[in-house]
Tab-separated table of C-alpha atoms in Angstrom:
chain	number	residue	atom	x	y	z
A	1	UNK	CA	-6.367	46.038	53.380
A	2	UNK	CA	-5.254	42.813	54.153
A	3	UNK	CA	-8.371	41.068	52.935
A	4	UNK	CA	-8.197	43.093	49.527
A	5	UNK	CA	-4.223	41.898	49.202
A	6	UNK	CA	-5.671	38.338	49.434
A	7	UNK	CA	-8.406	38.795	47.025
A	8	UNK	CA	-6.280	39.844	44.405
A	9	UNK	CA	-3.231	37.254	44.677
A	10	UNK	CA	-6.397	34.843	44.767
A	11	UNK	CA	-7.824	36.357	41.501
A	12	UNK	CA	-4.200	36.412	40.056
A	13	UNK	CA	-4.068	32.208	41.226
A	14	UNK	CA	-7.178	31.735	39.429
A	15	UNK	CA	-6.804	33.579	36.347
A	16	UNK	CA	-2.910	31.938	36.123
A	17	UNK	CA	-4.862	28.231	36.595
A	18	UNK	CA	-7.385	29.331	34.290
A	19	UNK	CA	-4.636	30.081	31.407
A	20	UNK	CA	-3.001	27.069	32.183
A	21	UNK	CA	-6.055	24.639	31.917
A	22	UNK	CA	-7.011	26.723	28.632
A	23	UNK	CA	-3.203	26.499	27.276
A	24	UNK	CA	-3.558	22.483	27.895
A	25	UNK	CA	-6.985	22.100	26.326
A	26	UNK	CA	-5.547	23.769	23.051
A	27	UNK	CA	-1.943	21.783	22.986
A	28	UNK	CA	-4.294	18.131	23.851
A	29	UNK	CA	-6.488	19.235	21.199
A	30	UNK	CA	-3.791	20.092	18.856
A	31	UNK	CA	-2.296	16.916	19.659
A	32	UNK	CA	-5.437	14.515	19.122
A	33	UNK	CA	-5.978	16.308	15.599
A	34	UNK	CA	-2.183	15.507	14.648
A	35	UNK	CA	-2.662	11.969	15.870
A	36	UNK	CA	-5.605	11.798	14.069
A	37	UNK	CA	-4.246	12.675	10.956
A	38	UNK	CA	-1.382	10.789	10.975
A	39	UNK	CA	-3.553	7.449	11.922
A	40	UNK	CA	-5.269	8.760	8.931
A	41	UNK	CA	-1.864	9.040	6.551
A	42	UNK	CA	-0.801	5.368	7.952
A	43	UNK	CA	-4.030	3.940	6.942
A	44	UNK	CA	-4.107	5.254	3.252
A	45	UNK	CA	-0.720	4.232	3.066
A	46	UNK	CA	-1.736	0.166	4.080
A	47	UNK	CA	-4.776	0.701	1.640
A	48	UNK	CA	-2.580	1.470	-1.235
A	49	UNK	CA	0.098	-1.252	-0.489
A	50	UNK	CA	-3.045	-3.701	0.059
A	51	UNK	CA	-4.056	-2.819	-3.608
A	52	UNK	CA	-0.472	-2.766	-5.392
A	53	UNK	CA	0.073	-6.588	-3.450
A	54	UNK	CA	-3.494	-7.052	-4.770
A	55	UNK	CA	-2.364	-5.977	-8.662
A	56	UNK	CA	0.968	-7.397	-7.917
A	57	UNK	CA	-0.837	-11.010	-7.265
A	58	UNK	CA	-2.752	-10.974	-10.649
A	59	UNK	CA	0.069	-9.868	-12.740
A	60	UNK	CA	1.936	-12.847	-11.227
A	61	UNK	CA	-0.483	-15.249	-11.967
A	62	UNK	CA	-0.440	-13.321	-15.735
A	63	UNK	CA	2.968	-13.974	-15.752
A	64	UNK	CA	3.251	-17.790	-14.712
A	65	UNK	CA	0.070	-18.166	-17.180
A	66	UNK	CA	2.584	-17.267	-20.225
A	67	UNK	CA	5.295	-18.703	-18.822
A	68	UNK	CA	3.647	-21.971	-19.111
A	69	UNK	CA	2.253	-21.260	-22.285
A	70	UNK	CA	5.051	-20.570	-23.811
A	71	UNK	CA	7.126	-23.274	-22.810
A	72	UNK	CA	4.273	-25.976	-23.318
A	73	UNK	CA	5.866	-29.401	-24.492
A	74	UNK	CA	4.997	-30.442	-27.869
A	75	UNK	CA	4.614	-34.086	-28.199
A	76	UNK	CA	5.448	-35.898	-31.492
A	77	UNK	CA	2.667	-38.694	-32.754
A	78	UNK	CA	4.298	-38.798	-36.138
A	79	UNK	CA	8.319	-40.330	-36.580
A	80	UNK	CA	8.764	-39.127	-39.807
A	81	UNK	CA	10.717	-36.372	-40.972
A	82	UNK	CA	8.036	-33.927	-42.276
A	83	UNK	CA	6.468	-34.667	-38.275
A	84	UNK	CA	9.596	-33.692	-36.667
A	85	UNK	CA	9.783	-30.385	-38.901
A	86	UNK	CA	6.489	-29.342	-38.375
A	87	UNK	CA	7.449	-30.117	-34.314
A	88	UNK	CA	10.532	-27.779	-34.250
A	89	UNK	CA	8.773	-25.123	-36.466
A	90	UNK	CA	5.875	-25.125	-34.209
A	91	UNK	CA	7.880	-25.284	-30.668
A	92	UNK	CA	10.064	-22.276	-32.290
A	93	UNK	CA	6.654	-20.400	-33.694
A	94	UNK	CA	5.069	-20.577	-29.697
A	95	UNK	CA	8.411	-19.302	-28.612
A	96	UNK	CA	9.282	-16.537	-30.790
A	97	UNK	CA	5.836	-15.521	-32.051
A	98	UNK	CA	3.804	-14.906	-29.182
A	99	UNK	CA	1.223	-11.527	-29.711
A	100	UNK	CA	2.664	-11.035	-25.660
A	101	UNK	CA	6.348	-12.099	-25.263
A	102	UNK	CA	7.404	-11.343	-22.066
């Protein structure tokens, strides 16, 4: 009687282990896919930022391209009045006509 008692407290052990190891499989498993994912989130999310700096680069340089073209100095060769007009009606045509004004 005593030998069946300690067969079945020993079954009861082994099935109460056996849950346990099977309940800590399925939460570490759970866990590694949420990790996983998440690692997964994070790096679309540095991939996207590495792109809009990327974008963000170019449309400086864009920018600073116009910029300089539209404040380019305009030299004057000629001292005589008709020059000087045709300076100031070109410096204010390259400022106020440009096809991309900022």
């Amino acid at each position: 009687m005593k030998e069946i008692l300690f067969y079945i407290i020993g079954a009861f052990l082994a099935f109460a282990l056996l849950q346990g190891y099977i309940h800590y499989k399925i939460t570490s498993g759970v866990q590694a896919e949420l990790a996983k994912e998440l690692l997964k989130t994070q790096n679309d999310a540095i991939a996207k930022k590495a792109l809009d700096t990327k974008n963000y680069t170019d449309v400086i340089a864009k920018t600073q391209e116009k910029i300089i073209t539209k404040y380019k100095t305009i030299k004057l060769k000629d001292e005589t009045c008709e020059a000087k007009l045709k300076g100031l009606k070109d410096a204010m045509d390259s400022y106020f006509n440009t096809p991309n004004s900022l």
